[in-house]
C-alpha cells in the first residue's frame, strides 16, 4: 500500500564516498521532489523533476545531483558527502493543477562517518 | 493548549484537551495550504488541506482555518491524544507546485 517508497531507510557512508538514495512511487505523479531535512528544521527543497525536466534550487550545492530514468523512479546522488550532509532525505510526489496533494516517503536517514 | 495567533515552536497540551497550532504564511498569492504531521524518524504525513477560496475545512478531529486578510493558518485538534505528539508543519503553495514550509511546532501531549 506504500505510495512513495524510499530505499534504504538508513544509509551509512564514509566522508567523500559517493552515495545514491532511491525513491519510487506508485501514484503515477508527474512531479518528484527531493528535500533535505536536518534536525528540528523544516524540509528544504533541493530540486525536483517535472516530468523529465530537472529543476534545481538556486542554493543546492553542486555535490547533489539527481536522475529520473522513468516516471516511477528518482535518484539522489551525493558525489562527495561531507559531514554536513548528514540528514534525513525526503522524497515527495504530486500532480499539480488541483488534482493531487504532495505526498512524502518515509525518508532515508544518511549518516556520514 | 493554544498559542493565540502566534506561532510557537513548542506546545504542551493535556490529553483530552483541544490543541491549536498557528502558522503565518508569507505569499499572498498562495492558493493552497497543507498541514503535515511528522513523527520522529518518519516522513511528513498529510493531515488536512484547504484552498484559498475557503476559510474553514474539517476532517476527523482536525479543523483548518484560513485567514487570508492576515495571512494566517491554524490547525485545531480536538480531544488531543498521545498519538498526536509530533512536529506539525504548515505549507503553502501556488497552483499545487513547490511547497514552502513554515517553521514546525512540536506538540507534546501530557497524560
Coordinates of N, CA and C in Angstrom, one line a residue:
Chain A
X1 N 0.8 -1.2 0.0 CA 0.0 0.0 0.0 C 0.9 1.3 0.0
X2 N 2.1 1.1 0.2 CA 3.0 2.3 0.3 C 3.0 3.0 -1.1
X3 N 2.8 4.3 -1.1 CA 2.7 5.0 -2.3 C 4.0 5.7 -2.8
X4 N 4.8 6.2 -1.8 CA 6.1 6.7 -2.1 C 7.1 5.9 -1.2
X5 N 8.0 5.2 -1.9 CA 8.9 4.3 -1.2 C 10.3 4.8 -1.3
X6 N 11.0 4.8 -0.2 CA 12.4 5.2 -0.3 C 13.3 4.1 0.3
X7 N 14.4 3.9 -0.4 CA 15.4 2.9 0.0 C 16.8 3.4 -0.1
X8 N 17.7 3.0 0.8 CA 17.3 2.4 2.0 C 16.7 3.3 3.1
X9 N 16.2 2.9 4.2 CA 15.7 3.7 5.2 C 16.9 4.4 6.0
X10 N 18.0 3.7 6.1 CA 19.2 4.2 6.8 C 20.4 3.9 5.9
X11 N 21.2 4.9 5.7 CA 22.4 4.7 4.9 C 23.6 5.3 5.7
X12 N 24.6 4.5 5.7 CA 25.9 5.0 6.3 C 26.9 5.0 5.2
X13 N 27.6 6.1 5.1 CA 28.7 6.3 4.1 C 29.9 6.9 4.8
X14 N 31.0 6.9 4.0 CA 32.2 7.5 4.5 C 32.4 8.9 3.9
X15 N 33.1 9.7 4.6 CA 33.4 11.0 4.1 C 34.0 10.9 2.7
X16 N 33.4 11.6 1.7 CA 33.9 11.6 0.4 C 33.5 10.4 -0.5
X17 N 32.8 9.4 0.0 CA 32.4 8.3 -0.8 C 31.0 8.5 -1.4
X18 N 30.9 8.4 -2.7 CA 29.6 8.7 -3.3 C 28.5 7.7 -2.8
X19 N 27.3 8.3 -2.7 CA 26.2 7.5 -2.3 C 25.0 7.9 -3.1
X20 N 24.1 6.9 -3.3 CA 22.9 7.1 -4.0 C 21.7 6.7 -3.2
X21 N 20.7 7.5 -3.1 CA 19.4 7.2 -2.5 C 18.4 7.1 -3.5
X22 N 17.4 6.2 -3.3 CA 16.4 6.0 -4.3 C 15.0 6.2 -3.8
X23 N 14.1 6.6 -4.7 CA 12.7 6.8 -4.4 C 11.9 6.3 -5.6
X24 N 10.8 5.6 -5.2 CA 9.9 5.1 -6.2 C 8.5 5.5 -5.8
X25 N 7.6 5.6 -6.8 CA 6.2 5.9 -6.5 C 5.2 5.1 -7.3
X26 N 4.1 4.8 -6.7 CA 3.0 4.1 -7.4 C 1.8 4.9 -7.8
X27 N 2.0 6.2 -7.6 CA 0.9 7.2 -7.8 C 0.8 7.7 -9.2
X28 N 1.8 7.5 -10.0 CA 1.9 8.0 -11.4 C 1.9 9.5 -11.4
X29 N 2.5 10.1 -10.4 CA 2.6 11.6 -10.3 C 3.7 12.0 -11.2
X30 N 3.5 13.2 -11.8 CA 4.5 13.6 -12.8 C 5.6 14.5 -12.2
X31 N 5.4 14.9 -10.9 CA 6.5 15.7 -10.3 C 7.0 14.9 -9.1
X32 N 8.4 14.8 -9.0 CA 9.0 14.2 -7.9 C 10.1 15.2 -7.3
X33 N 10.0 15.3 -6.0 CA 10.9 16.3 -5.3 C 11.8 15.6 -4.4
X34 N 13.0 16.2 -4.2 CA 13.9 15.8 -3.1 C 14.1 16.9 -2.1
X35 N 14.0 16.6 -0.8 CA 14.2 17.5 0.2 C 15.3 17.0 1.1
X36 N 16.0 17.9 1.8 CA 16.9 17.6 2.8 C 16.3 18.2 4.1
X37 N 16.3 17.4 5.2 CA 15.8 17.9 6.5 C 16.8 17.6 7.6
X38 N 17.2 18.6 8.2 CA 18.1 18.5 9.4 C 17.3 18.6 10.7
X39 N 17.9 18.2 11.7 CA 17.1 18.0 13.0 C 16.4 19.3 13.4
X40 N 15.1 19.2 13.7 CA 14.3 20.3 14.2 C 14.0 21.4 13.2
X41 N 14.3 21.1 11.9 CA 14.1 22.1 10.9 C 13.0 21.6 9.9
X42 N 12.5 22.6 9.2 CA 11.6 22.2 8.1 C 12.3 21.6 6.9
X43 N 11.7 20.8 6.1 CA 12.3 20.2 4.9 C 12.7 21.4 4.0
X44 N 13.9 21.2 3.4 CA 14.5 22.2 2.5 C 14.5 21.5 1.1
X45 N 13.9 22.1 0.1 CA 13.8 21.6 -1.2 C 15.2 21.7 -1.9
X46 N 15.7 20.6 -2.4 CA 16.9 20.5 -3.2 C 16.7 20.7 -4.7
X47 N 15.8 19.9 -5.2 CA 15.5 20.0 -6.6 C 14.2 19.2 -6.9
X48 N 13.7 19.3 -8.1 CA 12.6 18.4 -8.5 C 12.6 18.2 -10.0
X49 N 11.9 17.1 -10.3 CA 11.7 16.8 -11.7 C 10.2 17.0 -12.0
X50 N 9.9 17.8 -13.0 CA 8.6 18.0 -13.5 C 8.6 17.2 -14.9
X51 N 8.0 16.1 -14.8 CA 8.1 15.1 -15.9 C 9.6 14.8 -16.1
X52 N 10.2 15.1 -17.3 CA 11.6 14.8 -17.5 C 12.5 16.1 -17.3
X53 N 11.8 17.2 -16.9 CA 12.6 18.4 -16.8 C 13.1 18.6 -15.3
X54 N 14.4 18.7 -15.3 CA 15.1 18.9 -14.0 C 15.1 20.4 -13.6
X55 N 14.7 20.6 -12.3 CA 14.7 22.0 -11.8 C 15.5 22.1 -10.5
X56 N 16.6 22.7 -10.5 CA 17.5 22.8 -9.4 C 17.1 24.1 -8.6
X57 N 17.2 24.0 -7.2 CA 17.1 25.2 -6.4 C 18.4 25.9 -6.5
X58 N 18.3 27.3 -6.4 CA 19.5 28.1 -6.5 C 20.6 27.8 -5.5
X59 N 20.2 27.4 -4.3 CA 21.2 27.2 -3.3 C 21.6 25.8 -3.0
X60 N 21.2 24.9 -3.9 CA 21.6 23.5 -3.8 C 23.0 23.3 -4.3
X61 N 23.8 22.7 -3.4 CA 25.3 22.6 -3.8 C 25.4 21.6 -5.0
X62 N 26.5 21.8 -5.8 CA 26.8 21.0 -6.9 C 27.0 19.6 -6.6
X63 N 27.3 19.3 -5.3 CA 27.6 18.0 -4.8 C 26.4 17.1 -4.9
X64 N 25.2 17.7 -5.0 CA 23.9 17.0 -5.1 C 23.5 16.9 -6.5
X65 N 23.2 15.7 -7.0 CA 22.7 15.5 -8.4 C 21.4 14.6 -8.3
X66 N 20.7 14.6 -9.4 CA 19.5 13.7 -9.4 C 19.3 13.1 -10.8
X67 N 18.7 12.0 -10.8 CA 18.3 11.3 -12.1 C 16.9 10.8 -12.0
X68 N 16.2 10.8 -13.1 CA 14.9 10.2 -13.1 C 14.8 9.4 -14.4
X69 N 15.1 8.1 -14.3 CA 15.0 7.3 -15.5 C 13.7 7.0 -16.1
X70 N 12.6 7.1 -15.3 CA 11.3 6.9 -15.7 C 10.3 7.6 -14.7
X71 N 9.0 7.5 -15.0 CA 8.0 8.2 -14.2 C 8.1 7.7 -12.7
X72 N 8.4 6.5 -12.5 CA 8.2 5.9 -11.2 C 9.4 6.1 -10.3
X73 N 10.6 6.2 -10.9 CA 11.8 6.2 -10.1 C 12.6 7.6 -10.1
X74 N 13.2 7.9 -9.0 CA 14.0 9.1 -9.0 C 15.2 8.8 -8.0
X75 N 16.4 9.3 -8.3 CA 17.6 9.0 -7.5 C 18.2 10.3 -7.1
X76 N 18.8 10.3 -5.9 CA 19.5 11.4 -5.4 C 21.0 10.9 -5.2
X77 N 21.9 11.6 -5.9 CA 23.3 11.2 -5.9 C 24.1 12.3 -5.1
X78 N 24.8 11.9 -4.1 CA 25.7 12.8 -3.4 C 27.1 12.4 -3.8
X79 N 27.8 13.2 -4.6 CA 29.1 12.8 -5.2 C 30.2 12.7 -4.2
X80 N 30.3 13.6 -3.2 CA 31.3 13.5 -2.2 C 30.8 14.0 -0.9
X81 N 30.1 13.1 -0.2 CA 29.4 13.5 1.1 C 30.4 14.1 2.1
X82 N 30.0 15.2 2.7 CA 30.7 15.8 3.8 C 29.9 15.6 5.1
X83 N 30.5 15.9 6.2 CA 29.9 15.6 7.5 C 28.6 16.5 7.6
X84 N 28.6 17.6 6.9 CA 27.4 18.5 6.9 C 26.2 18.0 6.1
X85 N 26.4 16.9 5.3 CA 25.4 16.3 4.5 C 24.6 15.3 5.3
X86 N 25.0 15.0 6.5 CA 24.2 14.0 7.3 C 22.9 14.7 7.6
X87 N 21.8 13.9 7.2 CA 20.5 14.5 7.4 C 19.5 13.4 7.0
X88 N 18.2 13.8 7.1 CA 17.1 13.0 6.6 C 16.8 13.5 5.1
X89 N 16.7 12.6 4.2 CA 16.4 12.9 2.8 C 15.0 12.4 2.5
X90 N 14.2 13.3 2.1 CA 12.8 13.0 1.8 C 12.5 13.2 0.4
X91 N 11.7 12.2 -0.1 CA 11.2 12.2 -1.5 C 9.7 12.5 -1.4
X92 N 9.2 13.3 -2.3 CA 7.8 13.6 -2.4 C 7.3 13.6 -3.8
X93 N 6.0 13.4 -4.0 CA 5.5 13.5 -5.4 C 4.2 14.2 -5.4
X94 N 3.8 14.7 -6.5 CA 2.4 15.2 -6.7 C 2.1 15.4 -8.1
X95 N 0.9 15.8 -8.4 CA 0.4 16.1 -9.7 C -0.2 17.5 -9.6
X96 N 0.5 18.5 -10.0 CA 0.0 19.9 -9.8 C -1.3 20.2 -10.6
X97 N -2.0 21.2 -10.3 CA -3.1 21.6 -11.0 C -4.4 21.2 -10.3
X98 N -4.4 21.1 -9.0 CA -5.6 20.8 -8.3 C -6.0 19.4 -8.2
X99 N -5.1 18.5 -8.6 CA -5.5 17.1 -8.7 C -5.0 16.2 -7.5
X100 N -3.9 16.5 -7.1 CA -3.3 15.6 -6.0 C -2.4 16.5 -5.1
X101 N -2.5 16.2 -3.8 CA -1.6 16.9 -2.9 C -0.2 16.3 -2.9
X102 N 0.7 16.9 -2.2 CA 2.1 16.4 -2.2 C 2.3 15.3 -1.1
X103 N 2.6 14.1 -1.5 CA 2.8 13.0 -0.6 C 4.3 12.7 -0.4
X104 N 4.7 12.4 0.9 CA 6.1 12.2 1.2 C 6.3 10.7 1.4
X105 N 7.6 10.3 1.1 CA 8.0 9.0 1.5 C 8.5 9.0 2.9
X106 N 8.9 7.8 3.5 CA 9.3 7.7 4.8 C 10.7 8.3 5.1
X107 N 11.5 8.6 4.1 CA 12.8 9.3 4.2 C 13.9 8.3 4.3
X108 N 15.1 8.7 4.0 CA 16.3 8.0 4.2 C 17.2 8.8 5.2
X109 N 17.6 8.2 6.3 CA 18.5 8.8 7.2 C 19.9 8.5 6.8
X110 N 20.7 9.6 6.4 CA 22.1 9.4 6.0 C 23.0 9.8 7.1
X111 N 23.9 8.9 7.4 CA 25.0 9.2 8.3 C 26.3 9.2 7.6
X112 N 27.1 10.2 7.8 CA 28.4 10.3 7.2 C 29.5 10.2 8.2
X113 N 30.4 9.2 8.1 CA 31.4 8.9 9.0 C 32.8 9.5 8.6
Chain B
X1 N -4.6 23.5 24.7 CA -3.5 24.4 24.6 C -3.5 25.1 23.3
X2 N -3.1 26.4 23.3 CA -3.1 27.2 22.1 C -2.1 28.3 22.2
X3 N -1.7 28.9 21.1 CA -0.7 30.0 21.1 C -1.4 31.3 20.6
X4 N -2.7 31.4 20.6 CA -3.4 32.6 20.4 C -2.9 33.5 19.2
X5 N -2.8 32.9 18.1 CA -2.5 33.6 16.9 C -1.0 33.7 16.6
X6 N -0.2 33.4 17.6 CA 1.3 33.4 17.4 C 1.8 32.0 17.1
X7 N 2.8 31.9 16.2 CA 3.5 30.7 16.1 C 4.5 30.5 17.2
X8 N 4.4 29.3 17.9 CA 5.3 28.9 18.9 C 6.0 27.6 18.5
X9 N 7.3 27.5 18.8 CA 7.9 26.3 18.4 C 7.5 25.0 19.1
X10 N 7.0 25.2 20.3 CA 6.5 24.0 21.1 C 5.2 24.3 21.7
X11 N 4.4 23.2 21.9 CA 3.1 23.3 22.5 C 2.9 22.1 23.4
X12 N 2.6 22.3 24.7 CA 2.4 21.2 25.6 C 0.9 21.2 25.9
X13 N 0.2 20.1 25.7 CA -1.2 20.0 25.9 C -1.6 18.8 26.7
X14 N -2.6 18.9 27.6 CA -3.1 17.8 28.4 C -3.9 16.9 27.5
X15 N -3.8 15.6 27.7 CA -4.6 14.6 26.9 C -6.0 14.9 27.1
X16 N -6.8 14.9 26.0 CA -8.2 15.2 26.1 C -8.6 16.6 25.8
X17 N -7.6 17.6 26.0 CA -7.9 19.0 25.7 C -7.8 19.2 24.1
X18 N -8.2 20.4 23.7 CA -8.1 20.7 22.3 C -6.8 21.5 22.1
X19 N -6.2 21.3 20.9 CA -4.9 22.0 20.6 C -5.2 22.9 19.4
X20 N -4.5 24.0 19.5 CA -4.5 25.0 18.3 C -3.1 25.3 18.0
X21 N -2.7 25.1 16.7 CA -1.4 25.3 16.2 C -1.5 26.4 15.2
X22 N -0.7 27.4 15.3 CA -0.8 28.6 14.4 C 0.4 28.7 13.4
X23 N 0.1 29.3 12.3 CA 1.2 29.4 11.3 C 0.9 30.7 10.5
X24 N 1.9 31.5 10.3 CA 1.8 32.7 9.4 C 2.5 32.3 8.1
X25 N 1.8 32.6 7.0 CA 2.4 32.3 5.7 C 2.8 33.6 5.0
X26 N 3.6 33.5 4.0 CA 4.3 34.7 3.5 C 3.8 35.2 2.2
X27 N 3.3 34.3 1.3 CA 3.0 34.7 0.0 C 1.5 34.9 -0.2
X28 N 1.1 36.2 -0.5 CA -0.3 36.4 -0.6 C -0.9 35.8 -1.9
X29 N -0.1 35.3 -2.8 CA -0.6 34.6 -4.0 C -0.8 33.1 -3.8
X30 N -0.4 32.6 -2.6 CA -0.5 31.2 -2.3 C -2.0 30.9 -2.3
X31 N -2.4 29.7 -3.0 CA -3.8 29.4 -3.1 C -4.1 28.0 -2.5
X32 N -3.1 27.4 -2.0 CA -3.3 26.0 -1.4 C -2.4 25.8 -0.2
X33 N -3.0 25.3 0.9 CA -2.3 25.2 2.1 C -2.5 23.8 2.7
X34 N -1.4 23.3 3.3 CA -1.5 21.9 3.8 C -0.8 21.9 5.2
X35 N -1.4 21.0 6.0 CA -0.8 20.7 7.3 C -0.3 19.3 7.2
X36 N 1.0 19.2 7.7 CA 1.6 17.9 7.8 C 2.0 17.6 9.2
X37 N 1.9 16.3 9.6 CA 2.4 15.8 10.9 C 3.6 14.9 10.6
X38 N 4.6 15.2 11.4 CA 5.8 14.4 11.3 C 6.3 13.8 12.6
X39 N 6.2 12.5 12.7 CA 6.7 11.8 13.9 C 8.2 11.5 13.8
X40 N 8.8 11.3 14.9 CA 10.2 11.1 14.9 C 10.7 10.0 14.0
X41 N 11.6 10.3 13.1 CA 12.2 9.3 12.2 C 11.4 9.0 11.0
X42 N 10.3 9.7 10.8 CA 9.4 9.4 9.7 C 9.2 10.6 8.8
X43 N 8.7 10.3 7.6 CA 8.4 11.4 6.7 C 7.1 12.2 7.1
X44 N 7.0 13.4 6.6 CA 5.7 14.2 6.9 C 4.5 13.4 6.3
X45 N 3.5 13.5 7.1 CA 2.2 12.8 6.8 C 1.1 13.8 6.6
X46 N 0.4 13.7 5.5 CA -0.7 14.7 5.2 C -1.8 14.6 6.2
X47 N -2.2 15.7 6.8 CA -3.3 15.7 7.7 C -4.6 16.3 7.1
X48 N -4.5 17.5 6.6 CA -5.6 18.2 6.0 C -5.1 19.4 5.2
X49 N -5.9 19.7 4.2 CA -5.6 20.8 3.3 C -6.7 21.8 3.2
X50 N -6.4 23.0 2.6 CA -7.5 23.9 2.3 C -7.1 24.8 1.2
X51 N -8.0 25.2 0.3 CA -7.8 26.1 -0.8 C -8.2 27.5 -0.4
X52 N -7.7 28.4 -1.1 CA -7.8 29.8 -0.7 C -9.2 30.3 -0.9
X53 N -10.1 29.6 -1.6 CA -11.5 30.0 -1.7 C -12.4 29.6 -0.5
X54 N -11.7 29.0 0.5 CA -12.4 28.5 1.7 C -11.7 29.2 2.9
X55 N -12.5 29.3 4.0 CA -11.9 29.8 5.2 C -11.9 28.7 6.3
X56 N -12.5 27.6 6.1 CA -12.6 26.6 7.1 C -12.8 25.2 6.4
X57 N -12.1 24.2 7.0 CA -12.3 22.9 6.5 C -12.2 21.9 7.7
X58 N -13.0 20.9 7.7 CA -13.0 20.0 8.9 C -12.7 18.6 8.4
X59 N -11.9 17.9 9.2 CA -11.6 16.5 9.0 C -12.0 15.7 10.2
X60 N -11.4 14.5 10.4 CA -11.7 13.8 11.5 C -10.9 14.3 12.7
X61 N -11.5 14.9 13.7 CA -10.8 15.5 14.8 C -9.9 16.7 14.5
X62 N -9.8 17.1 13.3 CA -9.0 18.2 12.9 C -9.8 19.3 12.1
X63 N -9.4 20.5 12.3 CA -10.1 21.6 11.6 C -9.0 22.6 11.2
X64 N -9.0 23.0 9.9 CA -8.1 24.1 9.5 C -8.8 25.3 9.2
X65 N -8.3 26.4 9.7 CA -8.9 27.8 9.5 C -7.9 28.6 8.7
X66 N -8.4 29.3 7.7 CA -7.6 30.2 6.9 C -8.1 31.6 7.0
X67 N -7.2 32.5 7.3 CA -7.5 34.0 7.3 C -6.6 34.6 6.3
X68 N -7.1 34.9 5.1 CA -6.2 35.5 4.1 C -5.9 36.9 4.4
X69 N -6.7 37.6 5.1 CA -6.5 39.0 5.4 C -5.2 39.2 6.1
X70 N -4.9 38.4 7.1 CA -3.7 38.5 7.9 C -2.7 37.4 7.5
X71 N -3.0 36.6 6.5 CA -2.1 35.5 6.1 C -1.8 34.6 7.2
X72 N -2.8 34.0 7.8 CA -2.7 33.2 9.0 C -3.5 31.9 8.8
X73 N -2.9 30.8 9.2 CA -3.4 29.5 9.1 C -3.4 28.8 10.5
X74 N -4.4 28.1 10.8 CA -4.3 27.4 12.1 C -4.9 26.0 11.9
X75 N -4.4 25.1 12.8 CA -4.8 23.7 12.9 C -5.4 23.5 14.3
X76 N -6.6 23.0 14.3 CA -7.2 22.7 15.6 C -7.3 21.2 15.7
X77 N -6.9 20.6 16.8 CA -7.0 19.2 17.0 C -7.9 19.0 18.2
X78 N -9.0 18.3 18.0 CA -10.0 18.1 19.1 C -9.6 16.8 19.9
X79 N -9.8 16.9 21.3 CA -9.5 15.8 22.2 C -8.2 15.2 21.9
X80 N -7.1 16.0 22.1 CA -5.8 15.5 21.8 C -5.4 14.2 22.5
X81 N -4.8 13.3 21.7 CA -4.4 12.0 22.2 C -2.9 11.9 22.2
X82 N -2.4 10.9 23.0 CA -0.9 10.7 23.0 C -0.3 10.5 21.6
X83 N -1.1 9.9 20.7 CA -0.6 9.6 19.3 C -0.5 10.9 18.5
X84 N -1.0 12.0 19.0 CA -0.9 13.3 18.3 C 0.5 14.0 18.6
X85 N 1.2 13.4 19.5 CA 2.6 14.0 19.8 C 3.4 13.9 18.5
X86 N 3.9 15.0 18.0 CA 4.7 15.1 16.8 C 5.1 16.5 16.5
X87 N 5.8 16.7 15.4 CA 6.0 18.0 14.9 C 5.0 18.3 13.8
X88 N 4.4 19.5 13.8 CA 3.4 19.8 12.8 C 4.0 21.0 12.0
X89 N 3.9 20.8 10.7 CA 4.3 21.9 9.7 C 3.1 22.3 8.9
X90 N 3.1 23.6 8.7 CA 2.2 24.1 7.7 C 3.0 24.4 6.4
X91 N 2.3 24.3 5.2 CA 3.0 24.5 4.0 C 2.0 25.3 3.1
X92 N 2.6 26.2 2.3 CA 1.8 27.0 1.3 C 2.4 26.7 -0.1
X93 N 1.5 26.9 -1.1 CA 1.9 26.7 -2.4 C 1.0 27.5 -3.4
X94 N 1.5 27.8 -4.5 CA 0.7 28.4 -5.6 C 0.5 27.3 -6.7
X95 N -0.7 27.0 -7.0 CA -1.0 26.1 -8.1 C -0.5 24.7 -7.8
X96 N -0.5 24.3 -6.6 CA -0.1 22.9 -6.2 C 1.3 22.6 -6.6
X97 N 2.2 23.6 -6.7 CA 3.5 23.3 -7.2 C 4.4 23.2 -6.0
X98 N 5.6 23.9 -6.0 CA 6.5 23.7 -4.9 C 6.0 24.2 -3.6
X99 N 6.3 23.5 -2.6 CA 5.8 23.8 -1.2 C 6.8 24.8 -0.5
X100 N 6.3 25.7 0.2 CA 7.1 26.5 1.1 C 6.6 26.2 2.6
X101 N 7.5 25.6 3.4 CA 7.2 25.2 4.7 C 7.4 26.3 5.7
X102 N 6.5 26.3 6.7 CA 6.7 27.1 7.9 C 7.5 26.4 8.9
X103 N 8.0 27.2 9.9 CA 8.7 26.5 11.0 C 7.7 25.6 11.7
X104 N 8.2 24.5 12.1 CA 7.4 23.5 12.8 C 7.0 23.8 14.2
X105 N 6.0 23.2 14.7 CA 5.6 23.2 16.1 C 5.6 21.8 16.7
X106 N 6.4 21.6 17.7 CA 6.4 20.4 18.4 C 5.3 20.3 19.4
X107 N 4.4 19.3 19.2 CA 3.3 19.1 20.2 C 3.6 18.0 21.1
X108 N 3.6 18.2 22.4 CA 3.8 17.2 23.4 C 2.5 17.0 24.2
X109 N 2.0 15.8 24.2 CA 0.7 15.5 24.9 C 1.0 14.9 26.3
X110 N 0.5 15.6 27.3 CA 0.8 15.1 28.7 C -0.4 14.2 29.1
X111 N 0.0 13.1 29.7 CA -1.0 12.1 30.2 C -1.8 12.6 31.4

